[in-house]
Amino acid sequence: MKSTDNTIQGKYLQEASILLAHEGFDTHAGDGELLPVAFKGSPLCQITVNGGVRYRSEDVDTEVMSDALDKVTSIVATTAEYMRLMENAPPLNASSLDAPYKQLLDFNGYVLGGMESKYGVQFTTWQWSYDRGGLVCGHYCDNNYAAAKKDFALRAGLVPEEKQFTTEQLIEIYRCCADTMTSDIPLTCEQEERIEEIQTQITEMVPDYAERMKAAIEQDASQQQVT
């Protein structure tokens, strides 16, 4: 979807379209009030300017389409959250910054900024300089709002870093779950459901888990050949 609508609603639908396209969904220009979304060549739903999702039950009557709708709903909610923040946030002013960022969060010497671009809103976290006149040590999160919030929370001390799993640890947990599910270890239905829930949660936390899993397996195979 390409749009020149600079209203709050127009910017929101354009941003949602960018994120949905990144996740493999097809979007098409609607009537200005709705954003039609398709998946695998079939109609899925429509996004409203208020952040709602409309759909027909016959369009989501399979597990694949139902899961796709859940993903769209999650993306839409996230987009609505940060676009509201962007609309109301003040400009981020710093001597070392020449890009039109807005200040979304500021705590304990760290700041989260967001900047509109043709690739979607770009998020970055920085540390304030001692006199709060400049910004240093930028962590660039592209348009990954969840990653930017997590990075800010860790840097600002809102969440203890030692209580967080790293991406590598999450991938290893996923692998252990997969090995357990395919082993001869007897599991109850409840245990299998719990393991599947853990795997699903990890895939949501690590969107590129499949690529990371493949890389980890290839690395293990390479190390075994060397030894």
PDB file of C-alpha atoms in Angstrom:
ATOM      1  CA  MET A   1       0.000   0.000   0.000  1.00  0.00           C
ATOM      2  CA  LYS A   2       1.415   3.382  -1.024  1.00  0.00           C
ATOM      3  CA  SER A   3      -0.254   6.385   0.502  1.00  0.00           C
ATOM      4  CA  THR A   4       0.259  10.150   0.597  1.00  0.00           C
ATOM      5  CA  ASP A   5      -2.319  10.581   3.359  1.00  0.00           C
ATOM      6  CA  ASN A   6      -0.548  12.507   6.121  1.00  0.00           C
ATOM      7  CA  THR A   7      -3.415  12.338   8.599  1.00  0.00           C
ATOM      8  CA  ILE A   8      -2.948  10.336  11.788  1.00  0.00           C
ATOM      9  CA  GLN A   9      -5.191   7.592  10.404  1.00  0.00           C
ATOM     10  CA  GLY A  10      -3.445   7.599   7.042  1.00  0.00           C
ATOM     11  CA  LYS A  11      -0.002   7.277   8.632  1.00  0.00           C
ATOM     12  CA  TYR A  12      -1.244   4.432  10.817  1.00  0.00           C
ATOM     13  CA  LEU A  13      -2.617   2.411   7.897  1.00  0.00           C
ATOM     14  CA  GLN A  14       0.563   3.012   5.891  1.00  0.00           C
ATOM     15  CA  GLU A  15       2.721   1.863   8.811  1.00  0.00           C
ATOM     16  CA  ALA A  16       0.566  -1.228   9.342  1.00  0.00           C
ATOM     17  CA  SER A  17       0.901  -2.018   5.640  1.00  0.00           C
ATOM     18  CA  ILE A  18       4.711  -1.883   5.852  1.00  0.00           C
ATOM     19  CA  LEU A  19       4.877  -4.218   8.848  1.00  0.00           C
ATOM     20  CA  LEU A  20       2.367  -6.659   7.382  1.00  0.00           C
ATOM     21  CA  ALA A  21       4.318  -6.801   4.121  1.00  0.00           C
ATOM     22  CA  HIS A  22       7.453  -7.709   6.092  1.00  0.00           C
ATOM     23  CA  GLU A  23       5.567 -10.687   7.517  1.00  0.00           C
ATOM     24  CA  GLY A  24       4.370 -11.979   4.139  1.00  0.00           C
ATOM     25  CA  PHE A  25       0.910 -10.427   3.980  1.00  0.00           C
ATOM     26  CA  ASP A  26      -0.465  -8.635   0.924  1.00  0.00           C
ATOM     27  CA  THR A  27      -2.107  -5.252   1.398  1.00  0.00           C
ATOM     28  CA  HIS A  28      -3.926  -3.103  -1.115  1.00  0.00           C
ATOM     29  CA  ALA A  29      -5.100   0.484  -1.099  1.00  0.00           C
ATOM     30  CA  GLY A  30      -8.619   0.670   0.279  1.00  0.00           C
ATOM     31  CA  ASP A  31     -11.117   3.487   0.518  1.00  0.00           C
ATOM     32  CA  GLY A  32      -9.088   5.486   3.028  1.00  0.00           C
ATOM     33  CA  GLU A  33     -10.949   4.011   5.972  1.00  0.00           C
ATOM     34  CA  LEU A  34     -10.000   0.342   5.558  1.00  0.00           C
ATOM     35  CA  LEU A  35      -6.842  -1.545   4.616  1.00  0.00           C
ATOM     36  CA  PRO A  36      -7.623  -4.907   2.927  1.00  0.00           C
ATOM     37  CA  VAL A  37      -5.212  -7.715   3.853  1.00  0.00           C
ATOM     38  CA  ALA A  38      -4.713 -10.989   1.974  1.00  0.00           C
ATOM     39  CA  PHE A  39      -2.644 -14.067   2.796  1.00  0.00           C
ATOM     40  CA  LYS A  40      -1.407 -16.657   0.310  1.00  0.00           C
ATOM     41  CA  GLY A  41      -3.595 -15.110  -2.364  1.00  0.00           C
ATOM     42  CA  SER A  42      -6.829 -15.271  -0.342  1.00  0.00           C
ATOM     43  CA  PRO A  43      -8.725 -12.437   1.392  1.00  0.00           C
ATOM     44  CA  LEU A  44      -8.076 -12.425   5.126  1.00  0.00           C
ATOM     45  CA  CYS A  45      -9.332  -9.280   6.834  1.00  0.00           C
ATOM     46  CA  GLN A  46      -9.549  -5.491   6.787  1.00  0.00           C
ATOM     47  CA  ILE A  47      -7.745  -3.064   9.105  1.00  0.00           C
ATOM     48  CA  THR A  48      -9.701  -0.019  10.286  1.00  0.00           C
ATOM     49  CA  VAL A  49      -8.270   3.440  10.912  1.00  0.00           C
ATOM     50  CA  ASN A  50      -8.993   2.973  14.622  1.00  0.00           C
ATOM     51  CA  GLY A  51      -6.791  -0.115  14.899  1.00  0.00           C
ATOM     52  CA  GLY A  52      -9.568  -2.673  14.619  1.00  0.00           C
ATOM     53  CA  VAL A  53      -9.635  -5.840  12.529  1.00  0.00           C
ATOM     54  CA  ARG A  54     -12.695  -6.890  10.523  1.00  0.00           C
ATOM     55  CA  TYR A  55     -13.022 -10.310   8.962  1.00  0.00           C
ATOM     56  CA  ARG A  56     -15.559 -12.794   7.617  1.00  0.00           C
ATOM     57  CA  SER A  57     -15.756 -16.159   9.364  1.00  0.00           C
ATOM     58  CA  GLU A  58     -15.588 -17.983   6.036  1.00  0.00           C
ATOM     59  CA  ASP A  59     -12.197 -16.357   5.328  1.00  0.00           C
ATOM     60  CA  VAL A  60     -10.601 -17.764   8.498  1.00  0.00           C
ATOM     61  CA  ASP A  61     -12.171 -21.225   8.641  1.00  0.00           C
ATOM     62  CA  THR A  62      -8.838 -23.071   8.423  1.00  0.00           C
ATOM     63  CA  GLU A  63      -6.061 -23.310  10.995  1.00  0.00           C
ATOM     64  CA  VAL A  64      -3.610 -21.598   8.661  1.00  0.00           C
ATOM     65  CA  MET A  65      -5.863 -18.614   8.054  1.00  0.00           C
ATOM     66  CA  SER A  66      -6.915 -18.423  11.690  1.00  0.00           C
ATOM     67  CA  ASP A  67      -3.263 -18.301  12.778  1.00  0.00           C
ATOM     68  CA  ALA A  68      -2.615 -15.656  10.133  1.00  0.00           C
ATOM     69  CA  LEU A  69      -5.461 -13.558  11.520  1.00  0.00           C
ATOM     70  CA  ASP A  70      -4.011 -13.823  15.027  1.00  0.00           C
ATOM     71  CA  LYS A  71      -0.668 -12.593  13.714  1.00  0.00           C
ATOM     72  CA  VAL A  72      -2.279  -9.657  11.915  1.00  0.00           C
ATOM     73  CA  THR A  73      -4.186  -8.738  15.077  1.00  0.00           C
ATOM     74  CA  SER A  74      -0.950  -8.725  17.079  1.00  0.00           C
ATOM     75  CA  ILE A  75       0.869  -6.606  14.493  1.00  0.00           C
ATOM     76  CA  VAL A  76      -2.018  -4.148  14.314  1.00  0.00           C
ATOM     77  CA  ALA A  77      -2.118  -3.749  18.105  1.00  0.00           C
ATOM     78  CA  THR A  78       1.629  -3.111  18.258  1.00  0.00           C
ATOM     79  CA  THR A  79       1.480  -0.617  15.404  1.00  0.00           C
ATOM     80  CA  ALA A  80      -1.401   1.286  17.000  1.00  0.00           C
ATOM     81  CA  GLU A  81       0.513   1.481  20.280  1.00  0.00           C
ATOM     82  CA  TYR A  82       3.650   3.081  18.942  1.00  0.00           C
ATOM     83  CA  MET A  83       1.922   5.268  16.361  1.00  0.00           C
ATOM     84  CA  ARG A  84      -0.087   6.856  19.187  1.00  0.00           C
ATOM     85  CA  LEU A  85       3.178   7.435  21.034  1.00  0.00           C
ATOM     86  CA  MET A  86       4.764   8.950  17.930  1.00  0.00           C
ATOM     87  CA  GLU A  87       1.832  11.320  17.442  1.00  0.00           C
ATOM     88  CA  ASN A  88       2.034  12.710  20.976  1.00  0.00           C
ATOM     89  CA  ALA A  89       5.789  12.536  21.607  1.00  0.00           C
ATOM     90  CA  PRO A  90       7.928  15.699  21.657  1.00  0.00           C
ATOM     91  CA  PRO A  91      10.929  16.128  19.343  1.00  0.00           C
ATOM     92  CA  LEU A  92      14.143  14.525  20.569  1.00  0.00           C
ATOM     93  CA  ASN A  93      16.614  17.387  20.817  1.00  0.00           C
ATOM     94  CA  ALA A  94      20.334  16.664  21.133  1.00  0.00           C
ATOM     95  CA  SER A  95      23.452  18.340  19.791  1.00  0.00           C
ATOM     96  CA  SER A  96      24.677  15.084  18.253  1.00  0.00           C
ATOM     97  CA  LEU A  97      21.388  14.280  16.492  1.00  0.00           C
ATOM     98  CA  ASP A  98      20.403  15.740  13.127  1.00  0.00           C
ATOM     99  CA  ALA A  99      17.586  13.303  12.257  1.00  0.00           C
ATOM    100  CA  PRO A 100      13.936  14.141  13.098  1.00  0.00           C
ATOM    101  CA  TYR A 101      13.515  11.665  15.960  1.00  0.00           C
ATOM    102  CA  LYS A 102      10.789  11.903  18.569  1.00  0.00           C
ATOM    103  CA  GLN A 103      11.378  11.157  22.236  1.00  0.00           C
ATOM    104  CA  LEU A 104       9.229   8.172  23.198  1.00  0.00           C
ATOM    105  CA  LEU A 105      10.774   7.183  26.543  1.00  0.00           C
ATOM    106  CA  ASP A 106      13.337   8.759  28.854  1.00  0.00           C
ATOM    107  CA  PHE A 107      14.521   7.146  32.083  1.00  0.00           C
ATOM    108  CA  ASN A 108      17.676   6.798  34.151  1.00  0.00           C
ATOM    109  CA  GLY A 109      19.951   8.425  31.603  1.00  0.00           C
ATOM    110  CA  TYR A 110      18.656   6.518  28.563  1.00  0.00           C
ATOM    111  CA  VAL A 111      16.209   7.480  25.845  1.00  0.00           C
ATOM    112  CA  LEU A 112      14.146   5.668  23.215  1.00  0.00           C
ATOM    113  CA  GLY A 113      13.601   7.588  20.003  1.00  0.00           C
ATOM    114  CA  GLY A 114      11.416   6.937  16.963  1.00  0.00           C
ATOM    115  CA  MET A 115      11.679   8.427  13.486  1.00  0.00           C
ATOM    116  CA  GLU A 116       9.256   8.095  10.573  1.00  0.00           C
ATOM    117  CA  SER A 117      10.746   6.789   7.318  1.00  0.00           C
ATOM    118  CA  LYS A 118       9.645   5.131   4.082  1.00  0.00           C
ATOM    119  CA  TYR A 119      10.686   1.825   5.659  1.00  0.00           C
ATOM    120  CA  GLY A 120       8.457   2.340   8.680  1.00  0.00           C
ATOM    121  CA  VAL A 121       9.214   3.981  12.012  1.00  0.00           C
ATOM    122  CA  GLN A 122      12.857   3.467  12.968  1.00  0.00           C
ATOM    123  CA  PHE A 123      13.658   2.967  16.662  1.00  0.00           C
ATOM    124  CA  THR A 124      16.927   3.690  18.457  1.00  0.00           C
ATOM    125  CA  THR A 125      18.012   3.727  22.102  1.00  0.00           C
ATOM    126  CA  TRP A 126      20.787   6.001  23.338  1.00  0.00           C
ATOM    127  CA  GLN A 127      22.528   7.003  26.523  1.00  0.00           C
ATOM    128  CA  TRP A 128      22.460  10.688  27.358  1.00  0.00           C
ATOM    129  CA  SER A 129      25.809  12.432  27.662  1.00  0.00           C
ATOM    130  CA  TYR A 130      26.737  13.667  31.134  1.00  0.00           C
ATOM    131  CA  ASP A 131      25.226  17.116  30.537  1.00  0.00           C
ATOM    132  CA  ARG A 132      22.201  15.654  28.689  1.00  0.00           C
ATOM    133  CA  GLY A 133      23.149  17.750  25.686  1.00  0.00           C
ATOM    134  CA  GLY A 134      24.106  14.860  23.404  1.00  0.00           C
ATOM    135  CA  LEU A 135      23.463  11.180  22.780  1.00  0.00           C
ATOM    136  CA  VAL A 136      26.008   8.346  22.767  1.00  0.00           C
ATOM    137  CA  CYS A 137      26.130   4.555  22.307  1.00  0.00           C
ATOM    138  CA  GLY A 138      23.159   4.199  19.983  1.00  0.00           C
ATOM    139  CA  HIS A 139      21.511   0.807  19.566  1.00  0.00           C
ATOM    140  CA  TYR A 140      19.630   0.767  16.250  1.00  0.00           C
ATOM    141  CA  CYS A 141      16.586  -1.515  16.171  1.00  0.00           C
ATOM    142  CA  ASP A 142      15.231  -0.677  12.681  1.00  0.00           C
ATOM    143  CA  ASN A 143      11.416  -0.860  12.883  1.00  0.00           C
ATOM    144  CA  ASN A 144      11.338  -3.592  15.515  1.00  0.00           C
ATOM    145  CA  TYR A 145       9.361  -1.906  18.299  1.00  0.00           C
ATOM    146  CA  ALA A 146       9.406  -4.935  20.604  1.00  0.00           C
ATOM    147  CA  ALA A 147      13.193  -5.207  20.380  1.00  0.00           C
ATOM    148  CA  ALA A 148      13.563  -1.469  20.972  1.00  0.00           C
ATOM    149  CA  LYS A 149      11.375  -1.558  24.101  1.00  0.00           C
ATOM    150  CA  LYS A 150      13.297  -4.523  25.471  1.00  0.00           C
ATOM    151  CA  ASP A 151      16.631  -2.864  24.766  1.00  0.00           C
ATOM    152  CA  PHE A 152      15.505   0.336  26.472  1.00  0.00           C
ATOM    153  CA  ALA A 153      14.169  -1.543  29.504  1.00  0.00           C
ATOM    154  CA  LEU A 154      17.461  -3.400  29.928  1.00  0.00           C
ATOM    155  CA  ARG A 155      19.696  -0.364  29.408  1.00  0.00           C
ATOM    156  CA  ALA A 156      17.608   1.840  31.706  1.00  0.00           C
ATOM    157  CA  GLY A 157      17.558  -0.816  34.434  1.00  0.00           C
ATOM    158  CA  LEU A 158      13.804  -1.321  34.340  1.00  0.00           C
ATOM    159  CA  VAL A 159      14.329  -5.061  33.814  1.00  0.00           C
ATOM    160  CA  PRO A 160      17.283  -6.939  35.398  1.00  0.00           C
ATOM    161  CA  GLU A 161      19.455  -8.280  32.564  1.00  0.00           C
ATOM    162  CA  GLU A 162      20.360 -11.421  34.505  1.00  0.00           C
ATOM    163  CA  LYS A 163      16.686 -12.438  34.509  1.00  0.00           C
ATOM    164  CA  GLN A 164      16.432 -12.364  30.715  1.00  0.00           C
ATOM    165  CA  PHE A 165      17.250 -15.196  28.324  1.00  0.00           C
ATOM    166  CA  THR A 166      19.559 -14.316  25.452  1.00  0.00           C
ATOM    167  CA  THR A 167      18.553 -15.201  21.893  1.00  0.00           C
ATOM    168  CA  GLU A 168      21.121 -18.001  21.887  1.00  0.00           C
ATOM    169  CA  GLN A 169      19.679 -19.424  25.096  1.00  0.00           C
ATOM    170  CA  LEU A 170      16.144 -19.300  23.698  1.00  0.00           C
ATOM    171  CA  ILE A 171      17.242 -21.166  20.571  1.00  0.00           C
ATOM    172  CA  GLU A 172      18.880 -23.845  22.704  1.00  0.00           C
ATOM    173  CA  ILE A 173      15.709 -24.194  24.791  1.00  0.00           C
ATOM    174  CA  TYR A 174      13.703 -24.578  21.578  1.00  0.00           C
ATOM    175  CA  ARG A 175      16.092 -27.297  20.391  1.00  0.00           C
ATOM    176  CA  CYS A 176      15.808 -29.144  23.703  1.00  0.00           C
ATOM    177  CA  CYS A 177      12.016 -28.998  23.461  1.00  0.00           C
ATOM    178  CA  ALA A 178      12.124 -30.383  19.924  1.00  0.00           C
ATOM    179  CA  ASP A 179      14.480 -33.199  20.979  1.00  0.00           C
ATOM    180  CA  THR A 180      12.214 -34.068  23.897  1.00  0.00           C
ATOM    181  CA  MET A 181       9.132 -34.215  21.677  1.00  0.00           C
ATOM    182  CA  THR A 182      10.833 -36.614  19.237  1.00  0.00           C
ATOM    183  CA  SER A 183      12.533 -38.789  21.862  1.00  0.00           C
ATOM    184  CA  ASP A 184      11.297 -42.000  23.474  1.00  0.00           C
ATOM    185  CA  ILE A 185      10.602 -40.198  26.746  1.00  0.00           C
ATOM    186  CA  PRO A 186       6.962 -40.840  27.722  1.00  0.00           C
ATOM    187  CA  LEU A 187       5.025 -37.568  27.926  1.00  0.00           C
ATOM    188  CA  THR A 188       1.496 -36.832  29.047  1.00  0.00           C
ATOM    189  CA  CYS A 189      -0.818 -34.725  26.871  1.00  0.00           C
ATOM    190  CA  GLU A 190      -0.433 -31.870  29.339  1.00  0.00           C
ATOM    191  CA  GLN A 191       3.361 -32.037  29.108  1.00  0.00           C
ATOM    192  CA  GLU A 192       3.272 -32.043  25.318  1.00  0.00           C
ATOM    193  CA  GLU A 193       0.952 -29.024  25.318  1.00  0.00           C
ATOM    194  CA  ARG A 194       3.235 -27.165  27.723  1.00  0.00           C
ATOM    195  CA  ILE A 195       6.295 -27.886  25.563  1.00  0.00           C
ATOM    196  CA  GLU A 196       4.450 -26.717  22.450  1.00  0.00           C
ATOM    197  CA  GLU A 197       3.446 -23.526  24.272  1.00  0.00           C
ATOM    198  CA  ILE A 198       7.093 -22.879  25.138  1.00  0.00           C
ATOM    199  CA  GLN A 199       8.135 -23.397  21.516  1.00  0.00           C
ATOM    200  CA  THR A 200       5.393 -21.082  20.271  1.00  0.00           C
ATOM    201  CA  GLN A 201       6.426 -18.382  22.721  1.00  0.00           C
ATOM    202  CA  ILE A 202      10.042 -18.635  21.602  1.00  0.00           C
ATOM    203  CA  THR A 203       9.075 -18.295  17.924  1.00  0.00           C
ATOM    204  CA  GLU A 204       7.231 -15.092  18.826  1.00  0.00           C
ATOM    205  CA  MET A 205      10.224 -13.749  20.754  1.00  0.00           C
ATOM    206  CA  VAL A 206      12.734 -14.734  18.055  1.00  0.00           C
ATOM    207  CA  PRO A 207      11.075 -14.114  14.660  1.00  0.00           C
ATOM    208  CA  ASP A 208      14.074 -15.508  12.732  1.00  0.00           C
ATOM    209  CA  TYR A 209      14.314 -18.604  14.917  1.00  0.00           C
ATOM    210  CA  ALA A 210      14.239 -20.950  11.904  1.00  0.00           C
ATOM    211  CA  GLU A 211      17.366 -19.379  10.415  1.00  0.00           C
ATOM    212  CA  ARG A 212      19.080 -19.335  13.802  1.00  0.00           C
ATOM    213  CA  MET A 213      18.152 -22.972  14.419  1.00  0.00           C
ATOM    214  CA  LYS A 214      19.608 -23.981  11.063  1.00  0.00           C
ATOM    215  CA  ALA A 215      22.810 -22.055  11.751  1.00  0.00           C
ATOM    216  CA  ALA A 216      23.161 -23.641  15.208  1.00  0.00           C
ATOM    217  CA  ILE A 217      22.657 -27.154  13.823  1.00  0.00           C
ATOM    218  CA  GLU A 218      25.177 -26.541  11.030  1.00  0.00           C
ATOM    219  CA  GLN A 219      27.689 -25.218  13.551  1.00  0.00           C
ATOM    220  CA  ASP A 220      27.268 -28.289  15.758  1.00  0.00           C
ATOM    221  CA  ALA A 221      27.745 -30.580  12.749  1.00  0.00           C
ATOM    222  CA  SER A 222      30.883 -28.695  11.738  1.00  0.00           C
ATOM    223  CA  GLN A 223      32.340 -28.965  15.241  1.00  0.00           C
ATOM    224  CA  GLN A 224      31.615 -32.686  15.370  1.00  0.00           C
ATOM    225  CA  GLN A 225      33.467 -33.219  12.076  1.00  0.00           C
ATOM    226  CA  VAL A 226      36.490 -31.379  13.434  1.00  0.00           C
ATOM    227  CA  THR A 227      36.611 -33.462  16.604  1.00  0.00           C
TER     228      THR A 227
END
